């Protein structure tokens, strides 16, 4: 059978990626951060296609990349941390992050407390969600519900997001 290849923990939920590209989440699911419709004490598959290539659990949200380069997020979205252009209370199923100029795919993602950052295959980094302490790195402290580019001159390979920093 498939073995665990990656794991990420949020505030009260955990998601794991298996080497067969399936994605599983468990724990508290008050905002839909597990990608299904109920709390679960055992891993349950996130039912949104795949195969998945990376996962990052934020405080009360989760984001993951698929093999086709698309990025999907679900869970709490009060600050736009899902990157879909809204501040919907919560999403119980994965929603695709807004496309950026129809450009290259996403290669990695990092979920923080109420913000998210993602790296694209062309080396650009993008951030969205809460930005009150400048955690999106765009030189402002204004919340963004859709991805904004971070430091256009850099060539990023990976990202991690913490509580209120990236």
CSV table of N, CA and C in Angstrom, one decimal:
chain,number,residue,atom,x,y,z
A,1,UNK,N,0.8,-1.2,0.0
A,1,UNK,CA,0.0,0.0,0.0
A,1,UNK,C,0.9,1.3,0.0
A,2,UNK,N,0.2,2.3,-0.1
A,2,UNK,CA,0.9,3.6,-0.2
A,2,UNK,C,1.4,4.0,1.2
A,3,UNK,N,2.5,4.7,1.2
A,3,UNK,CA,3.1,5.1,2.5
A,3,UNK,C,3.0,6.7,2.6
A,4,UNK,N,3.1,7.2,3.8
A,4,UNK,CA,3.1,8.6,4.0
A,4,UNK,C,4.4,9.3,3.5
A,5,UNK,N,4.2,10.3,2.7
A,5,UNK,CA,5.3,11.0,2.1
A,5,UNK,C,5.6,12.4,2.7
A,6,UNK,N,4.5,13.0,3.3
A,6,UNK,CA,4.6,14.4,3.8
A,6,UNK,C,3.4,14.6,4.8
A,7,UNK,N,3.6,15.4,5.8
A,7,UNK,CA,2.6,15.7,6.7
A,7,UNK,C,2.7,17.2,7.2
A,8,UNK,N,1.5,17.8,7.5
A,8,UNK,CA,1.5,19.2,7.9
A,8,UNK,C,0.4,19.3,9.0
A,9,UNK,N,0.7,20.0,10.0
A,9,UNK,CA,-0.3,20.2,11.1
A,9,UNK,C,-0.7,21.7,11.2
A,10,UNK,N,-2.0,21.9,11.5
A,10,UNK,CA,-2.5,23.2,11.8
A,10,UNK,C,-2.8,23.4,13.2
A,11,UNK,N,-3.7,24.2,13.6
A,11,UNK,CA,-4.1,24.4,15.0
A,11,UNK,C,-4.7,23.2,15.6
A,12,UNK,N,-5.6,22.6,15.0
A,12,UNK,CA,-6.2,21.4,15.5
A,12,UNK,C,-6.6,20.4,14.5
A,13,UNK,N,-5.9,20.4,13.4
A,13,UNK,CA,-6.1,19.4,12.3
A,13,UNK,C,-4.7,19.0,11.7
A,14,UNK,N,-4.7,17.9,11.0
A,14,UNK,CA,-3.5,17.4,10.4
A,14,UNK,C,-3.8,16.9,9.0
A,15,UNK,N,-2.9,17.1,8.1
A,15,UNK,CA,-3.1,16.5,6.7
A,15,UNK,C,-1.9,15.8,6.3
A,16,UNK,N,-2.0,14.7,5.6
A,16,UNK,CA,-0.9,13.9,5.2
A,16,UNK,C,-1.0,13.6,3.7
A,17,UNK,N,0.1,13.5,3.0
A,17,UNK,CA,0.2,13.2,1.6
A,17,UNK,C,0.8,11.8,1.5
A,18,UNK,N,0.2,10.9,0.8
A,18,UNK,CA,0.8,9.6,0.6
A,18,UNK,C,1.5,9.6,-0.8
A,19,UNK,N,2.4,8.6,-0.9
A,19,UNK,CA,3.3,8.6,-2.1
A,19,UNK,C,2.5,8.2,-3.4
A,20,UNK,N,1.2,7.8,-3.2
A,20,UNK,CA,0.4,7.5,-4.4
A,20,UNK,C,-0.4,8.8,-4.8
A,21,UNK,N,-0.1,9.9,-4.2
A,21,UNK,CA,-0.8,11.2,-4.6
A,21,UNK,C,-2.1,11.5,-3.9
A,22,UNK,N,-2.5,10.6,-3.0
A,22,UNK,CA,-3.8,10.9,-2.3
A,22,UNK,C,-3.5,11.7,-1.1
A,23,UNK,N,-4.5,12.5,-0.7
A,23,UNK,CA,-4.3,13.5,0.4
A,23,UNK,C,-5.4,13.2,1.4
A,24,UNK,N,-5.0,13.2,2.7
A,24,UNK,CA,-5.8,12.8,3.8
A,24,UNK,C,-5.7,13.8,4.9
A,25,UNK,N,-6.9,14.1,5.6
A,25,UNK,CA,-6.9,15.1,6.7
A,25,UNK,C,-7.7,14.5,7.8
A,26,UNK,N,-7.4,15.0,9.0
A,26,UNK,CA,-8.2,14.5,10.2
A,26,UNK,C,-8.0,15.6,11.3
A,27,UNK,N,-9.0,15.5,12.3
A,27,UNK,CA,-9.0,16.4,13.4
A,27,UNK,C,-10.2,17.3,13.4
A,28,UNK,N,-10.1,18.5,14.0
A,28,UNK,CA,-11.1,19.4,14.1
A,28,UNK,C,-11.4,20.0,12.7
A,29,UNK,N,-12.7,20.2,12.4
A,29,UNK,CA,-13.1,20.6,11.0
A,29,UNK,C,-14.1,21.7,11.1
A,30,UNK,N,-14.1,22.6,12.1
A,30,UNK,CA,-15.1,23.6,12.3
A,30,UNK,C,-15.2,24.6,11.1
A,31,UNK,N,-14.2,24.8,10.3
A,31,UNK,CA,-14.2,25.7,9.1
A,31,UNK,C,-14.1,24.9,7.8
A,32,UNK,N,-14.0,23.6,7.9
A,32,UNK,CA,-13.8,22.8,6.7
A,32,UNK,C,-12.4,22.5,6.4
A,33,UNK,N,-11.5,22.8,7.3
A,33,UNK,CA,-10.0,22.7,7.1
A,33,UNK,C,-9.6,21.3,6.8
A,34,UNK,N,-10.4,20.3,7.0
A,34,UNK,CA,-10.1,18.9,6.7
A,34,UNK,C,-10.5,18.5,5.3
A,35,UNK,N,-11.2,19.4,4.6
A,35,UNK,CA,-11.6,19.1,3.2
A,35,UNK,C,-12.8,18.1,3.1
A,36,UNK,N,-13.5,17.9,4.1
A,36,UNK,CA,-14.7,17.1,4.1
A,36,UNK,C,-15.7,17.7,5.1
A,37,UNK,N,-16.8,17.0,5.4
A,37,UNK,CA,-17.9,17.7,6.1
A,37,UNK,C,-18.0,17.4,7.6
A,38,UNK,N,-17.0,16.8,8.2
A,38,UNK,CA,-17.1,16.5,9.6
A,38,UNK,C,-15.8,16.3,10.3
A,39,UNK,N,-15.8,16.4,11.6
A,39,UNK,CA,-14.5,16.1,12.4
A,39,UNK,C,-14.2,14.6,12.2
A,40,UNK,N,-13.0,14.3,12.3
A,40,UNK,CA,-12.6,12.9,12.1
A,40,UNK,C,-11.4,12.6,13.0
A,41,UNK,N,-11.5,11.5,13.7
A,41,UNK,CA,-10.4,11.0,14.5
A,41,UNK,C,-9.4,10.1,13.8
A,42,UNK,N,-9.7,9.8,12.5
A,42,UNK,CA,-8.8,9.0,11.7
A,42,UNK,C,-8.7,9.7,10.3
A,43,UNK,N,-7.7,9.5,9.6
A,43,UNK,CA,-7.5,10.1,8.3
A,43,UNK,C,-8.7,9.8,7.3
A,44,UNK,N,-9.1,10.8,6.7
A,44,UNK,CA,-10.2,10.7,5.6
A,44,UNK,C,-9.7,11.4,4.4
A,45,UNK,N,-9.9,10.8,3.2
A,45,UNK,CA,-9.4,11.3,2.0
A,45,UNK,C,-10.1,12.6,1.7
A,46,UNK,N,-9.3,13.6,1.1
A,46,UNK,CA,-9.8,14.8,0.6
A,46,UNK,C,-10.3,14.5,-0.8
A,47,UNK,N,-11.6,14.7,-1.0
A,47,UNK,CA,-12.2,14.2,-2.2
A,47,UNK,C,-12.3,15.4,-3.2
A,48,UNK,N,-11.2,15.6,-3.9
A,48,UNK,CA,-11.1,16.7,-4.9
A,48,UNK,C,-10.1,16.3,-6.0
A,49,UNK,N,-10.1,15.1,-6.4
A,49,UNK,CA,-9.2,14.7,-7.5
A,49,UNK,C,-7.8,14.6,-7.0
A,50,UNK,N,-6.9,14.9,-7.8
A,50,UNK,CA,-5.5,14.7,-7.5
A,50,UNK,C,-4.8,14.3,-8.8
A,51,UNK,N,-3.7,13.7,-8.8
A,51,UNK,CA,-2.9,13.5,-7.6
A,51,UNK,C,-2.3,14.8,-7.0
A,52,UNK,N,-2.1,14.8,-5.7
A,52,UNK,CA,-1.6,15.9,-5.0
A,52,UNK,C,-0.1,15.8,-4.9
A,53,UNK,N,0.6,17.0,-4.8
A,53,UNK,CA,2.1,16.9,-4.7
A,53,UNK,C,2.7,17.6,-3.5
A,54,UNK,N,1.9,18.5,-2.9
A,54,UNK,CA,2.4,19.1,-1.6
A,54,UNK,C,1.2,19.6,-0.8
A,55,UNK,N,1.4,19.7,0.5
A,55,UNK,CA,0.3,20.2,1.4
A,55,UNK,C,0.9,21.0,2.5
A,56,UNK,N,0.1,22.1,2.9
A,56,UNK,CA,0.5,22.9,4.0
A,56,UNK,C,-0.8,23.2,4.8
A,57,UNK,N,-0.8,22.9,6.1
A,57,UNK,CA,-1.9,23.2,7.0
A,57,UNK,C,-1.6,24.5,7.7
A,58,UNK,N,-2.5,25.5,7.5
A,58,UNK,CA,-2.4,26.8,8.2
A,58,UNK,C,-3.2,26.6,9.6
A,59,UNK,N,-3.4,27.7,10.3
A,59,UNK,CA,-4.1,27.6,11.6
A,59,UNK,C,-5.4,26.9,11.5
A,60,UNK,N,-6.3,27.4,10.6
A,60,UNK,CA,-7.6,26.8,10.4
A,60,UNK,C,-7.9,26.6,8.9
A,61,UNK,N,-6.9,26.5,8.1
A,61,UNK,CA,-7.1,26.3,6.7
A,61,UNK,C,-6.0,25.4,6.2
A,62,UNK,N,-6.2,24.8,5.0
A,62,UNK,CA,-5.3,23.9,4.3
A,62,UNK,C,-5.2,24.3,2.9
A,63,UNK,N,-4.0,24.2,2.3
A,63,UNK,CA,-3.7,24.4,0.9
A,63,UNK,C,-2.8,23.3,0.4
A,64,UNK,N,-3.0,22.9,-0.9
A,64,UNK,CA,-2.3,21.8,-1.5
A,64,UNK,C,-2.2,22.0,-3.0
A,65,UNK,N,-1.0,21.6,-3.5
A,65,UNK,CA,-0.8,21.6,-5.0
A,65,UNK,C,-1.1,20.3,-5.6
A,66,UNK,N,-1.6,20.3,-6.8
A,66,UNK,CA,-1.8,19.1,-7.6
A,66,UNK,C,-0.7,18.9,-8.6
A,67,UNK,N,-0.6,17.8,-9.2
A,67,UNK,CA,0.4,17.4,-10.2
A,67,UNK,C,0.3,18.3,-11.4
A,68,UNK,N,-0.9,18.8,-11.7
A,68,UNK,CA,-1.1,19.7,-12.9
A,68,UNK,C,-0.7,21.1,-12.6
A,69,UNK,N,-0.2,21.4,-11.4
A,69,UNK,CA,0.3,22.8,-11.1
A,69,UNK,C,-0.8,23.7,-10.6
A,70,UNK,N,-2.0,23.2,-10.3
A,70,UNK,CA,-3.0,24.0,-9.7
A,70,UNK,C,-2.8,24.0,-8.2
A,71,UNK,N,-3.4,25.1,-7.6
A,71,UNK,CA,-3.3,25.2,-6.1
A,71,UNK,C,-4.7,25.3,-5.6
A,72,UNK,N,-5.0,24.6,-4.5
A,72,UNK,CA,-6.3,24.5,-4.0
A,72,UNK,C,-6.3,24.8,-2.5
A,73,UNK,N,-7.3,25.5,-1.9
A,73,UNK,CA,-7.3,25.8,-0.5
A,73,UNK,C,-8.7,25.6,0.0
A,74,UNK,N,-8.8,25.3,1.3
A,74,UNK,CA,-10.1,25.1,2.0
A,74,UNK,C,-10.0,25.4,3.4
A,75,UNK,N,-11.1,25.6,4.1
A,75,UNK,CA,-11.2,25.9,5.5
A,75,UNK,C,-11.6,27.4,5.8
A,76,UNK,N,-11.0,27.9,6.9
A,76,UNK,CA,-11.4,29.3,7.3
A,76,UNK,C,-10.9,30.3,6.2
A,77,UNK,N,-11.7,31.3,6.0
A,77,UNK,CA,-11.3,32.3,5.0
A,77,UNK,C,-11.7,33.7,5.4
A,78,UNK,N,-11.7,34.0,6.7
A,78,UNK,CA,-12.2,35.3,7.1
A,78,UNK,C,-11.3,36.4,6.7
A,79,UNK,N,-10.0,36.1,6.4
A,79,UNK,CA,-9.1,37.1,5.9
A,79,UNK,C,-8.6,36.9,4.5
A,80,UNK,N,-9.3,36.1,3.7
A,80,UNK,CA,-8.9,35.8,2.3
A,80,UNK,C,-7.8,34.9,2.2
A,81,UNK,N,-7.5,34.1,3.2
A,81,UNK,CA,-6.4,33.1,3.2
A,81,UNK,C,-6.5,32.0,2.2
A,82,UNK,N,-7.7,31.8,1.6
A,82,UNK,CA,-7.9,30.8,0.6
A,82,UNK,C,-7.5,31.3,-0.8
A,83,UNK,N,-7.3,32.6,-0.9
A,83,UNK,CA,-6.8,33.1,-2.2
A,83,UNK,C,-7.8,33.1,-3.4
A,84,UNK,N,-9.1,32.9,-3.1
A,84,UNK,CA,-10.1,32.8,-4.2
A,84,UNK,C,-10.9,34.1,-4.4
A,85,UNK,N,-10.4,35.2,-3.9
A,85,UNK,CA,-11.0,36.5,-4.1
A,85,UNK,C,-12.1,36.8,-3.2
A,86,UNK,N,-12.4,35.9,-2.2
A,86,UNK,CA,-13.5,36.1,-1.3
A,86,UNK,C,-13.0,36.1,0.2
A,87,UNK,N,-14.0,36.4,1.1
A,87,UNK,CA,-13.7,36.2,2.5
A,87,UNK,C,-14.9,35.4,3.1
A,88,UNK,N,-15.3,34.4,2.3
A,88,UNK,CA,-16.3,33.5,2.8
A,88,UNK,C,-15.9,32.8,4.1
A,89,UNK,N,-16.8,32.7,5.0
A,89,UNK,CA,-16.6,32.2,6.4
A,89,UNK,C,-15.7,30.9,6.4
A,90,UNK,N,-16.1,30.0,5.6
A,90,UNK,CA,-15.3,28.7,5.5
A,90,UNK,C,-15.7,27.9,4.3
A,91,UNK,N,-14.8,27.1,3.8
A,91,UNK,CA,-15.1,26.2,2.7
A,91,UNK,C,-14.8,24.8,3.1
A,92,UNK,N,-15.8,23.9,2.9
A,92,UNK,CA,-15.6,22.5,3.3
A,92,UNK,C,-15.1,21.6,2.2
A,93,UNK,N,-14.9,22.2,1.0
A,93,UNK,CA,-14.3,21.5,-0.1
A,93,UNK,C,-13.3,22.4,-0.7
A,94,UNK,N,-12.2,21.8,-1.3
A,94,UNK,CA,-11.2,22.6,-1.9
A,94,UNK,C,-11.7,23.5,-3.0
A,95,UNK,N,-11.2,24.8,-3.0
A,95,UNK,CA,-11.5,25.8,-4.1
A,95,UNK,C,-10.2,26.2,-4.7
A,96,UNK,N,-10.1,26.3,-6.0
A,96,UNK,CA,-8.9,26.7,-6.7
A,96,UNK,C,-8.5,28.1,-6.4
A,97,UNK,N,-7.2,28.3,-6.1
A,97,UNK,CA,-6.7,29.6,-5.8
A,97,UNK,C,-6.8,30.4,-7.2
A,98,UNK,N,-7.1,31.7,-7.1
A,98,UNK,CA,-7.3,32.5,-8.3
A,98,UNK,C,-6.0,32.4,-9.2
A,99,UNK,N,-6.2,32.2,-10.5
A,99,UNK,CA,-5.1,32.1,-11.4
A,99,UNK,C,-4.4,33.5,-11.5
A,100,UNK,N,-3.1,33.5,-11.7
A,100,UNK,CA,-2.3,34.7,-11.8
A,100,UNK,C,-1.9,34.8,-13.3
A,101,UNK,N,-2.5,35.6,-14.0
A,101,UNK,CA,-2.1,35.9,-15.4
A,101,UNK,C,-2.1,34.6,-16.3
A,102,UNK,N,-2.8,33.6,-15.9
A,102,UNK,CA,-2.7,32.3,-16.6
A,102,UNK,C,-1.3,31.8,-16.8
A,103,UNK,N,-0.4,32.2,-15.9
A,103,UNK,CA,1.0,31.9,-16.0
A,103,UNK,C,1.3,30.5,-15.5
A,104,UNK,N,2.6,30.3,-15.1
A,104,UNK,CA,3.1,29.0,-14.7
A,104,UNK,C,2.3,28.4,-13.5
A,105,UNK,N,2.5,27.1,-13.3
A,105,UNK,CA,1.8,26.5,-12.2
A,105,UNK,C,2.5,26.7,-10.8
A,106,UNK,N,1.8,26.2,-9.8
A,106,UNK,CA,2.3,26.4,-8.4
A,106,UNK,C,3.2,25.1,-8.1
A,107,UNK,N,4.3,25.4,-7.4
A,107,UNK,CA,5.1,24.3,-7.0
A,107,UNK,C,5.2,24.1,-5.5
A,108,UNK,N,4.7,25.0,-4.7
A,108,UNK,CA,4.7,24.9,-3.3
A,108,UNK,C,3.9,25.9,-2.6
A,109,UNK,N,3.5,25.6,-1.3
A,109,UNK,CA,2.6,26.5,-0.6
A,109,UNK,C,3.0,26.4,0.9
A,110,UNK,N,2.7,27.5,1.6
A,110,UNK,CA,2.9,27.6,3.1
A,110,UNK,C,1.7,28.3,3.7
A,111,UNK,N,1.0,27.7,4.6
A,111,UNK,CA,-0.1,28.3,5.3
A,111,UNK,C,0.3,28.8,6.7
A,112,UNK,N,-0.1,30.0,7.0
A,112,UNK,CA,0.2,30.6,8.3
A,112,UNK,C,-1.1,30.7,9.1
A,113,UNK,N,-1.1,31.7,10.0
A,113,UNK,CA,-2.3,31.8,10.9
A,113,UNK,C,-3.5,32.2,10.1
A,114,UNK,N,-3.5,33.3,9.3
A,114,UNK,CA,-4.6,33.7,8.5
A,114,UNK,C,-4.1,34.2,7.2
A,115,UNK,N,-3.0,33.7,6.7
A,115,UNK,CA,-2.4,34.1,5.4
A,115,UNK,C,-1.8,32.9,4.8
A,116,UNK,N,-1.5,33.0,3.5
A,116,UNK,CA,-0.9,31.9,2.7
A,116,UNK,C,0.1,32.5,1.8
A,117,UNK,N,1.2,31.8,1.5
A,117,UNK,CA,2.1,32.2,0.5
A,117,UNK,C,2.4,31.0,-0.4
A,118,UNK,N,2.6,31.2,-1.7
A,118,UNK,CA,2.8,30.1,-2.7
A,118,UNK,C,3.9,30.5,-3.6
A,119,UNK,N,4.7,29.5,-4.1
A,119,UNK,CA,5.7,29.6,-5.0
A,119,UNK,C,5.3,29.0,-6.3
A,120,UNK,N,5.6,29.7,-7.4
A,120,UNK,CA,5.2,29.2,-8.8
A,120,UNK,C,6.4,28.6,-9.4
A,121,UNK,N,6.2,27.8,-10.5
A,121,UNK,CA,7.3,27.1,-11.1
A,121,UNK,C,8.3,28.1,-11.8
A,122,UNK,N,7.9,29.3,-12.0
A,122,UNK,CA,8.8,30.3,-12.6
A,122,UNK,C,9.7,31.0,-11.6
A,123,UNK,N,9.6,30.6,-10.3
A,123,UNK,CA,10.4,31.2,-9.2
A,123,UNK,C,9.8,32.4,-8.6
A,124,UNK,N,8.6,32.8,-9.0
A,124,UNK,CA,7.9,33.9,-8.3
A,124,UNK,C,7.2,33.5,-7.0
A,125,UNK,N,7.1,34.4,-6.1
A,125,UNK,CA,6.4,34.1,-4.8
A,125,UNK,C,5.2,35.0,-4.7
A,126,UNK,N,4.1,34.5,-4.2
A,126,UNK,CA,2.9,35.2,-4.1
A,126,UNK,C,2.3,35.1,-2.7
A,127,UNK,N,1.6,36.1,-2.2
A,127,UNK,CA,1.0,36.0,-0.9
A,127,UNK,C,-0.5,36.5,-0.9
A,128,UNK,N,-1.3,36.0,0.1
A,128,UNK,CA,-2.7,36.5,0.2
A,128,UNK,C,-3.2,36.2,1.6
A,129,UNK,N,-4.2,37.0,2.0
A,129,UNK,CA,-4.8,36.8,3.3
A,129,UNK,C,-4.4,38.0,4.2
A,130,UNK,N,-4.4,37.7,5.5
A,130,UNK,CA,-4.1,38.8,6.5
A,130,UNK,C,-2.7,39.3,6.3
A,131,UNK,N,-2.6,40.6,6.4
A,131,UNK,CA,-1.3,41.3,6.2
A,131,UNK,C,-1.0,42.4,7.2
A,132,UNK,N,-1.7,42.3,8.4
A,132,UNK,CA,-1.6,43.4,9.3
A,132,UNK,C,-0.1,43.6,9.8
A,133,UNK,N,0.7,42.6,9.8
A,133,UNK,CA,2.1,42.8,10.2
A,133,UNK,C,3.1,42.7,9.0
A,134,UNK,N,2.5,42.8,7.8
A,134,UNK,CA,3.4,42.7,6.6
A,134,UNK,C,3.8,41.3,6.2
A,135,UNK,N,3.1,40.3,6.7
A,135,UNK,CA,3.5,38.9,6.5
A,135,UNK,C,3.4,38.5,5.0
A,136,UNK,N,2.7,39.3,4.1
A,136,UNK,CA,2.7,38.9,2.7
A,136,UNK,C,3.9,39.4,2.0
A,137,UNK,N,4.7,40.3,2.6
A,137,UNK,CA,6.0,40.7,1.9
A,137,UNK,C,5.8,41.6,0.7
A,138,UNK,N,4.6,42.2,0.6
A,138,UNK,CA,4.4,43.1,-0.6
A,138,UNK,C,4.7,44.6,-0.2
A,139,UNK,N,5.2,44.9,0.9
A,139,UNK,CA,5.5,46.3,1.3
A,139,UNK,C,4.3,47.0,1.9
A,140,UNK,N,3.2,46.3,2.1
A,140,UNK,CA,2.0,47.0,2.6
A,140,UNK,C,1.5,46.2,3.9
A,141,UNK,N,0.5,46.7,4.5
A,141,UNK,CA,-0.2,46.0,5.6
A,141,UNK,C,-1.7,45.9,5.3
A,142,UNK,N,-2.0,45.8,4.1
A,142,UNK,CA,-3.4,45.7,3.6
A,142,UNK,C,-3.7,44.2,3.3
A,143,UNK,N,-4.8,43.8,3.8
A,143,UNK,CA,-5.3,42.4,3.5
A,143,UNK,C,-5.5,42.2,2.0
A,144,UNK,N,-5.2,41.0,1.5
A,144,UNK,CA,-5.4,40.7,0.1
A,144,UNK,C,-6.2,39.4,0.0
A,145,UNK,N,-7.3,39.4,-0.8
A,145,UNK,CA,-8.1,38.2,-1.0
A,145,UNK,C,-7.6,37.3,-2.1
A,146,UNK,N,-6.7,37.9,-3.0
A,146,UNK,CA,-6.2,37.2,-4.1
A,146,UNK,C,-4.7,37.3,-4.1
A,147,UNK,N,-4.0,36.4,-4.7
A,147,UNK,CA,-2.5,36.5,-4.7
A,147,UNK,C,-1.9,37.8,-5.2
A,148,UNK,N,-0.9,38.3,-4.5
A,148,UNK,CA,-0.1,39.4,-4.9
A,148,UNK,C,1.4,39.0,-4.9
A,149,UNK,N,2.1,39.5,-5.9
A,149,UNK,CA,3.5,39.0,-6.0
A,149,UNK,C,4.4,39.7,-4.9
A,150,UNK,N,5.3,38.9,-4.4
A,150,UNK,CA,6.3,39.3,-3.5
A,150,UNK,C,7.6,39.5,-4.2
A,151,UNK,N,8.3,40.6,-3.9
A,151,UNK,CA,9.7,40.8,-4.4
A,151,UNK,C,9.9,40.3,-5.8
A,152,UNK,N,9.5,41.0,-6.8
A,152,UNK,CA,9.5,40.5,-8.2
A,152,UNK,C,10.9,40.1,-8.7
A,153,UNK,N,12.0,40.6,-8.1
A,153,UNK,CA,13.3,40.4,-8.6
A,153,UNK,C,13.9,39.1,-8.1
A,154,UNK,N,13.3,38.4,-7.2
A,154,UNK,CA,13.8,37.2,-6.6
A,154,UNK,C,13.5,35.9,-7.4
A,155,UNK,N,14.2,34.9,-7.1
A,155,UNK,CA,14.0,33.5,-7.6
A,155,UNK,C,13.8,32.6,-6.5
A,156,UNK,N,12.5,32.3,-6.1
A,156,UNK,CA,12.2,31.6,-4.9
A,156,UNK,C,12.0,30.1,-5.3
A,157,UNK,N,12.4,29.2,-4.3
A,157,UNK,CA,12.2,27.8,-4.6
A,157,UNK,C,11.3,27.1,-3.6
A,158,UNK,N,11.1,27.7,-2.4
A,158,UNK,CA,10.2,27.2,-1.4
A,158,UNK,C,9.7,28.3,-0.5
A,159,UNK,N,8.7,28.0,0.3
A,159,UNK,CA,8.1,29.0,1.2
A,159,UNK,C,7.6,28.3,2.5
A,160,UNK,N,7.6,28.9,3.6
A,160,UNK,CA,7.0,28.5,4.8
A,160,UNK,C,6.4,29.7,5.5
A,161,UNK,N,5.2,29.5,6.1
A,161,UNK,CA,4.5,30.6,6.7
A,161,UNK,C,4.3,30.2,8.2
A,162,UNK,N,4.5,31.2,9.1
A,162,UNK,CA,4.3,31.0,10.5
A,162,UNK,C,3.0,31.7,10.9
A,163,UNK,N,3.0,32.1,12.2
A,163,UNK,CA,1.8,32.7,12.8
A,163,UNK,C,1.5,34.0,12.1
A,164,UNK,N,2.4,35.0,12.2
A,164,UNK,CA,2.2,36.3,11.5
A,164,UNK,C,3.4,36.7,10.7
A,165,UNK,N,4.1,35.7,10.1
A,165,UNK,CA,5.3,36.0,9.3
A,165,UNK,C,5.4,34.9,8.3
A,166,UNK,N,6.3,35.2,7.3
A,166,UNK,CA,6.6,34.2,6.3
A,166,UNK,C,8.1,34.1,6.1
